[in-house]
């Protein structure tokens, strides 16, 4: 119940402050990430050119690093900007898309985690396990791992990387190394829209930018995406195009009442 | 009334000629820019590789330069292609996204304005003011400036840069340095969809490509986006996903009757 | 009738195996290509960085090469990855977007066809003719050629490039050099959405990844896009935004019954 209240407070803060969320992200879901940031009430900016981002980060409230379509130039930008964000005390969320599937992705994620103080690490089970050296079993950017030991993995990763870790699954599991929170909202159709994971990462950035701590930010992001997905599905049924449209409608209109009514969050 | 008629004539010409509108634009809203170009009846092409664009510009009817996610390679391409367009007498529209927020964006925009003959410059108040050296107050890619002196700023910028200037706002203000036109259509929900400014720039490129002058092109683009936004909102209400879908429906179906019935354009 | 059955079988295989379809594609329609791959039941992955793709291709079931927004770096990646795919016996589909419009596009497409064993080549009439040296008449990325001699052109290209060739048109024409198949499904509104050609190419990659031969894959992809387009248009009418949403709904829900009921495929 405490987490649900914190998520509601965070949402109010986002709508009050409209934090500027800087993204270095992939070219697949970038438009959806910008639109979800606007839909929740924050302000997105996307740029990956070193000369440009040095100025932009000064006015940002949080930083999203997403390696979905990484290349040498953008990896360099991510590490550089992550360090700058640290100096300015701007919180960073990392999405290690496809870690485990390639050495470059695993290596880049680990390098960012080593050189940049990351506030939240958000990925699927395959990605998080691969970063812990427990498994490298990723099917491209999709998880192939079961969620049975998600709690243990989340705690382990949170301790190892000294940050909050959010693991996406049928039940989303979030830990800061001490506490564990589970979000039971969601609908499996979300996995049939590209970038819903990236969008959760962007939402996490919105909450971080509004001043929320890592555990609250990650939980609130999963909660909102899950609840919006449930509600959208009621309107769309098995119509994936319509579902995506309704998902944005729901994110735009999410509010405290709906969160309190529909949110299924459990603190362990 | 004259401008409304010119906008209607321009729309007819777009649908008759289906001008080819070359874009060097950002990776955030590029898909929406291509689709809005198709929706209005023109033909989009996107490319930023020097070797490629040298051939493409020869068959283009207008050129859109949008610095939304600029990098060194694409900035070079923009200036190069802008000059080529000038040689071939192909009209150019520039969207200085985020000018004022970073030195690179302000500098690149000014460099383009200096080295390329730009027919229309379209931005928000923060961006245009920063190019005039009046203010550098941009929140990422969003404006933080009031519109009180928009007329003066538009005239000043038009004279300084020797082109038509369109400034987005609750009321859009367009000037060629002599005349001033205001467009009163629109709905504030348009600011909650990423890339609506970029889309207005693309629409401007469509009208330029159909042979319209700068003042007509900028006015018609704002008019169509504003009116489509108003009409879409009537269908969607506060549902941002649905709103965006309806916006494209409305652009696709805009016609002379709707423009004459709903267009609110004032020439000062 | 045989092809329709093969298409149905292919669809079942996609949904059973969920093949991983690697894309090196353009930044305009990439999100739609990812979503259509998910909608049909396969799994998309997008990456163009040499170091990254060397690992990714090992787990891929097919490779989509689309030159829509090519640049030097990605062209290099395409040829490199195409060769790797050949070594691993992973089928490749090539979309020569805008071939004929620029020397770089024509040259890159021919280079890929020369250095990489391509299973399916899918383009519009202007693109395919330009690769045969028959015409260079492409309006940006749109075809300006009539379809009168499409059968001959498809056979000629299939023989010359030793692959299956699919040519998009009011009637889509596919040939493996021996047989010719025509798909009569579709709706002209499909040409008003950017990237529908790219999406057909991605769908082709899904069927190839499920183990179908080139002729079946290309036919099935056109059939599904055409039939989904017809059905979507019945819901949307002339509303392009709504049409695109419904198109994804239809692809998601396409099944054997609908294909058998609505598919109009003719083997010559």
Coordinates of C-alpha atoms in Angstrom, one line a residue, chain C:
Chain C
X1 CA -4.9 -23.4 -54.8
X2 CA -1.6 -25.0 -54.0
X3 CA 0.1 -21.7 -53.1
X4 CA -2.8 -20.7 -50.9
X5 CA -2.4 -24.0 -49.0
X6 CA 1.4 -23.4 -48.7
X7 CA 0.7 -19.9 -47.4
X8 CA -1.6 -21.3 -44.7
X9 CA 1.0 -23.9 -43.8
X10 CA 3.7 -21.2 -43.6
X11 CA 1.5 -19.1 -41.3
X12 CA 1.0 -22.1 -39.0
X13 CA 4.8 -22.6 -38.9
X14 CA 5.4 -19.0 -38.1
X15 CA 3.1 -19.2 -35.1
X16 CA 4.6 -22.4 -34.0
X17 CA 8.3 -21.5 -34.3
X18 CA 8.1 -17.7 -33.9
X19 CA 11.2 -17.3 -36.1
X20 CA 13.8 -14.6 -35.2
X21 CA 13.9 -12.2 -38.1
X22 CA 17.0 -10.0 -38.2
X23 CA 16.6 -6.6 -39.9
X24 CA 19.0 -4.1 -41.2
X25 CA 16.4 -1.6 -42.3
X26 CA 15.6 2.1 -42.7
X27 CA 14.7 4.4 -39.8
X28 CA 11.4 5.5 -41.4
X29 CA 9.4 2.4 -41.2
X30 CA 11.4 0.4 -38.7
X31 CA 8.9 0.5 -35.9
X32 CA 6.1 -0.7 -38.3
X33 CA 8.4 -3.5 -39.5
X34 CA 9.0 -4.6 -36.0
X35 CA 5.3 -4.5 -35.1
X36 CA 4.2 -6.4 -38.2
X37 CA 6.8 -9.1 -37.5
X38 CA 5.3 -9.4 -34.0
X39 CA 1.8 -9.2 -35.3
X40 CA 2.2 -12.2 -37.6
X41 CA 3.7 -14.2 -34.8
X42 CA 7.5 -13.9 -35.4
X43 CA 10.1 -12.1 -33.4
X44 CA 12.0 -9.1 -34.8
X45 CA 15.5 -7.9 -34.0
X46 CA 17.1 -4.8 -35.5
X47 CA 20.8 -4.0 -35.4
X48 CA 23.3 -2.7 -37.9
X49 CA 26.5 -2.5 -35.9
X50 CA 29.1 -5.0 -37.3
X51 CA 30.3 -6.1 -33.9
X52 CA 26.8 -6.7 -32.7
X53 CA 25.3 -8.5 -35.7
X54 CA 28.0 -11.1 -35.9
X55 CA 26.6 -12.6 -32.8
X56 CA 22.9 -11.9 -33.5
X57 CA 22.9 -13.6 -36.9
X58 CA 23.9 -16.9 -35.3
X59 CA 20.5 -17.1 -33.6
X60 CA 18.5 -15.6 -36.5
X61 CA 16.2 -17.6 -38.7
X62 CA 16.2 -15.1 -41.6
X63 CA 17.7 -11.8 -42.6
X64 CA 15.9 -8.7 -44.0
X65 CA 18.1 -6.2 -45.9
X66 CA 16.3 -3.0 -46.7
X67 CA 18.2 0.0 -48.1
X68 CA 15.6 2.6 -47.5
X69 CA 17.9 5.0 -45.6
X70 CA 21.2 3.5 -46.4
X71 CA 24.5 5.0 -45.5
X72 CA 28.1 3.9 -45.9
X73 CA 28.2 2.2 -42.5
X74 CA 25.0 0.3 -42.9
X75 CA 25.7 -0.7 -46.5
X76 CA 28.9 -2.3 -45.3
X77 CA 27.0 -4.0 -42.5
X78 CA 24.4 -5.3 -45.0
X79 CA 27.0 -7.0 -47.3
X80 CA 28.9 -8.3 -44.4
X81 CA 25.9 -9.8 -42.6
X82 CA 24.4 -11.1 -45.9
X83 CA 27.6 -13.1 -46.4
X84 CA 27.5 -14.4 -42.9
X85 CA 23.9 -15.4 -43.3
X86 CA 24.9 -17.3 -46.4
X87 CA 27.5 -19.2 -44.5
X88 CA 25.0 -20.2 -41.9
X89 CA 22.4 -21.0 -44.5
X90 CA 20.0 -18.4 -43.2
X91 CA 17.7 -17.1 -46.0
X92 CA 18.0 -13.5 -47.1
X93 CA 15.3 -11.1 -48.5
X94 CA 16.4 -7.8 -50.1
X95 CA 14.3 -4.7 -50.5
X96 CA 16.1 -2.4 -53.0
X97 CA 14.1 0.7 -51.9
X98 CA 14.6 3.5 -54.4
X99 CA 16.8 1.6 -56.8
X100 CA 16.8 3.5 -60.0
X101 CA 16.5 6.9 -58.2
X102 CA 20.1 7.1 -57.3
X103 CA 23.3 5.5 -58.4
X104 CA 24.1 4.5 -54.8
X105 CA 20.8 2.7 -54.4
X106 CA 21.1 0.9 -57.7
X107 CA 24.7 0.1 -57.2
X108 CA 24.3 -1.1 -53.6
X109 CA 21.4 -3.4 -54.6
X110 CA 23.4 -4.9 -57.4
X111 CA 26.4 -5.3 -55.2
X112 CA 24.3 -7.1 -52.6
X113 CA 22.8 -9.3 -55.3
X114 CA 26.3 -10.1 -56.6
X115 CA 28.0 -10.8 -53.3
X116 CA 25.2 -12.3 -51.2
X117 CA 23.0 -15.2 -52.2
X118 CA 19.5 -13.5 -51.9
X119 CA 16.5 -15.8 -51.6
X120 CA 13.8 -13.2 -52.4
X121 CA 14.1 -9.8 -54.0
X122 CA 11.1 -7.6 -53.4
X123 CA 10.4 -4.2 -54.9
X124 CA 8.2 -2.1 -57.1
X125 CA 8.4 -2.1 -60.9
X126 CA 10.7 0.9 -61.2
X127 CA 13.2 -0.7 -58.7
X128 CA 13.2 -4.1 -60.3
X129 CA 13.5 -2.7 -63.9
X130 CA 16.3 -0.5 -62.9
X131 CA 18.3 -3.4 -61.5
X132 CA 17.8 -5.1 -64.9
X133 CA 19.1 -2.0 -66.6
X134 CA 15.7 -1.6 -68.3
X135 CA 14.8 1.7 -66.8
X136 CA 16.0 4.1 -64.2
X137 CA 12.7 5.8 -63.7
X138 CA 11.9 6.0 -60.0
X139 CA 10.2 8.9 -58.3
X140 CA 12.1 8.8 -55.1
X141 CA 10.9 5.6 -53.5
X142 CA 7.7 5.3 -55.6
X143 CA 7.2 3.4 -58.8
X144 CA 6.4 5.3 -62.0
X145 CA 6.3 2.2 -64.2
X146 CA 3.3 0.4 -65.6
X147 CA 2.8 -3.3 -64.7
X148 CA 2.0 -4.5 -68.2
X149 CA 5.1 -6.6 -68.6
X150 CA 5.4 -7.5 -64.9
X151 CA 5.4 -11.2 -65.6
X152 CA 8.2 -11.0 -68.1
X153 CA 10.2 -8.7 -65.8
X154 CA 9.7 -10.9 -62.8
X155 CA 10.9 -14.0 -64.7
X156 CA 13.8 -12.2 -66.2
X157 CA 14.9 -10.8 -62.8
X158 CA 14.5 -14.1 -61.1
X159 CA 16.7 -15.8 -63.7
X160 CA 19.3 -13.1 -63.7
X161 CA 19.6 -12.8 -60.0
X162 CA 18.9 -16.5 -59.4
X163 CA 16.2 -15.9 -56.7
X164 CA 12.5 -15.3 -56.3
X165 CA 11.4 -11.9 -57.3
X166 CA 8.2 -10.2 -56.0
X167 CA 7.0 -7.1 -57.8
X168 CA 4.4 -4.9 -56.0
X169 CA 1.5 -3.5 -57.9
X170 CA -2.2 -3.4 -58.2
X171 CA -1.7 -7.1 -58.9
X172 CA 1.5 -8.4 -57.3
X173 CA 3.6 -10.6 -59.5
X174 CA 6.0 -13.2 -58.1
X175 CA 8.3 -15.5 -60.0
X176 CA 11.1 -17.9 -59.2
X177 CA 12.2 -17.9 -62.8
X178 CA 10.0 -20.9 -63.7
X179 CA 6.6 -20.4 -62.1
X180 CA 4.7 -17.1 -61.9
X181 CA 2.2 -16.4 -59.2
X182 CA -0.2 -13.4 -59.0
X183 CA -1.9 -12.0 -55.9
X184 CA -5.0 -10.0 -56.6
X185 CA -5.7 -8.9 -53.1
X186 CA -5.0 -5.3 -51.9
X187 CA -6.4 -1.8 -51.8
X188 CA -4.8 1.3 -53.3
X189 CA -5.0 3.0 -49.9
X190 CA -2.0 0.9 -48.9
X191 CA 0.2 3.1 -51.1
X192 CA -0.8 6.1 -48.9
X193 CA 0.8 4.6 -45.8
X194 CA 4.6 4.8 -45.7
X195 CA 6.5 1.5 -45.5
X196 CA 3.8 -0.9 -46.6
X197 CA 6.3 -2.3 -49.1
X198 CA 8.9 -2.6 -46.3
X199 CA 6.4 -4.4 -44.2
X200 CA 5.7 -6.9 -47.0
X201 CA 9.5 -7.5 -47.1
X202 CA 9.5 -8.1 -43.3
X203 CA 6.6 -10.5 -43.7
X204 CA 8.5 -12.3 -46.4
X205 CA 11.4 -12.6 -43.9
X206 CA 9.0 -14.2 -41.4
X207 CA 7.9 -16.9 -43.9
X208 CA 11.5 -17.5 -44.9
X209 CA 12.4 -17.8 -41.3
X210 CA 9.7 -20.4 -40.8
X211 CA 11.3 -22.6 -43.4
X212 CA 9.2 -21.7 -46.5
X213 CA 10.7 -21.5 -49.9
X214 CA 11.1 -18.1 -51.7
X215 CA 8.0 -18.4 -53.9
X216 CA 5.8 -19.3 -51.0
X217 CA 7.3 -16.7 -48.7
X218 CA 6.9 -13.8 -51.2
X219 CA 3.4 -14.9 -52.2
X220 CA 2.2 -15.4 -48.7
X221 CA 3.5 -12.0 -47.6
X222 CA 1.7 -10.2 -50.5
X223 CA -1.4 -12.2 -49.9
X224 CA -1.5 -11.4 -46.2
X225 CA -0.8 -7.7 -46.7
X226 CA -3.3 -7.5 -49.5
X227 CA -6.1 -9.3 -47.7
X228 CA -5.5 -7.4 -44.4
X229 CA -5.6 -4.2 -46.4
X230 CA -8.9 -5.1 -48.0
X231 CA -10.4 -6.1 -44.7
X232 CA -9.0 -3.0 -42.9
X233 CA -10.4 -0.7 -45.5
X234 CA -13.9 -2.1 -44.9
X235 CA -13.6 -0.9 -41.4
X236 CA -11.8 2.4 -41.9
X237 CA -12.9 3.7 -45.3
X238 CA -10.9 6.7 -46.4
X239 CA -9.4 7.4 -43.0
X240 CA -5.7 6.8 -43.3
X241 CA -4.9 6.8 -39.6
X242 CA -7.6 4.4 -38.7
X243 CA -6.7 2.3 -41.7
X244 CA -3.2 1.8 -40.5
X245 CA -4.4 0.8 -37.0
X246 CA -6.9 -1.7 -38.5
X247 CA -4.2 -3.1 -40.8
X248 CA -2.3 -4.2 -37.8
X249 CA -5.4 -5.6 -36.2
X250 CA -6.0 -7.7 -39.3
X251 CA -2.5 -9.0 -39.6
X252 CA -2.6 -10.0 -36.0
X253 CA -5.9 -11.9 -36.5
X254 CA -5.3 -13.4 -40.0
X255 CA -5.8 -17.1 -40.1
X256 CA -6.3 -20.0 -42.4
X257 CA -10.1 -19.5 -42.7
X258 CA -9.7 -15.9 -43.7
X259 CA -6.9 -16.7 -46.2
X260 CA -8.9 -19.5 -47.8
X261 CA -12.1 -17.3 -47.9
X262 CA -10.5 -14.1 -49.2
X263 CA -7.2 -15.0 -50.8
X264 CA -7.1 -14.4 -54.5
X265 CA -3.9 -16.1 -55.7
X266 CA -3.4 -17.4 -59.3
X267 CA -0.6 -19.6 -60.5
X268 CA 0.2 -19.1 -64.2

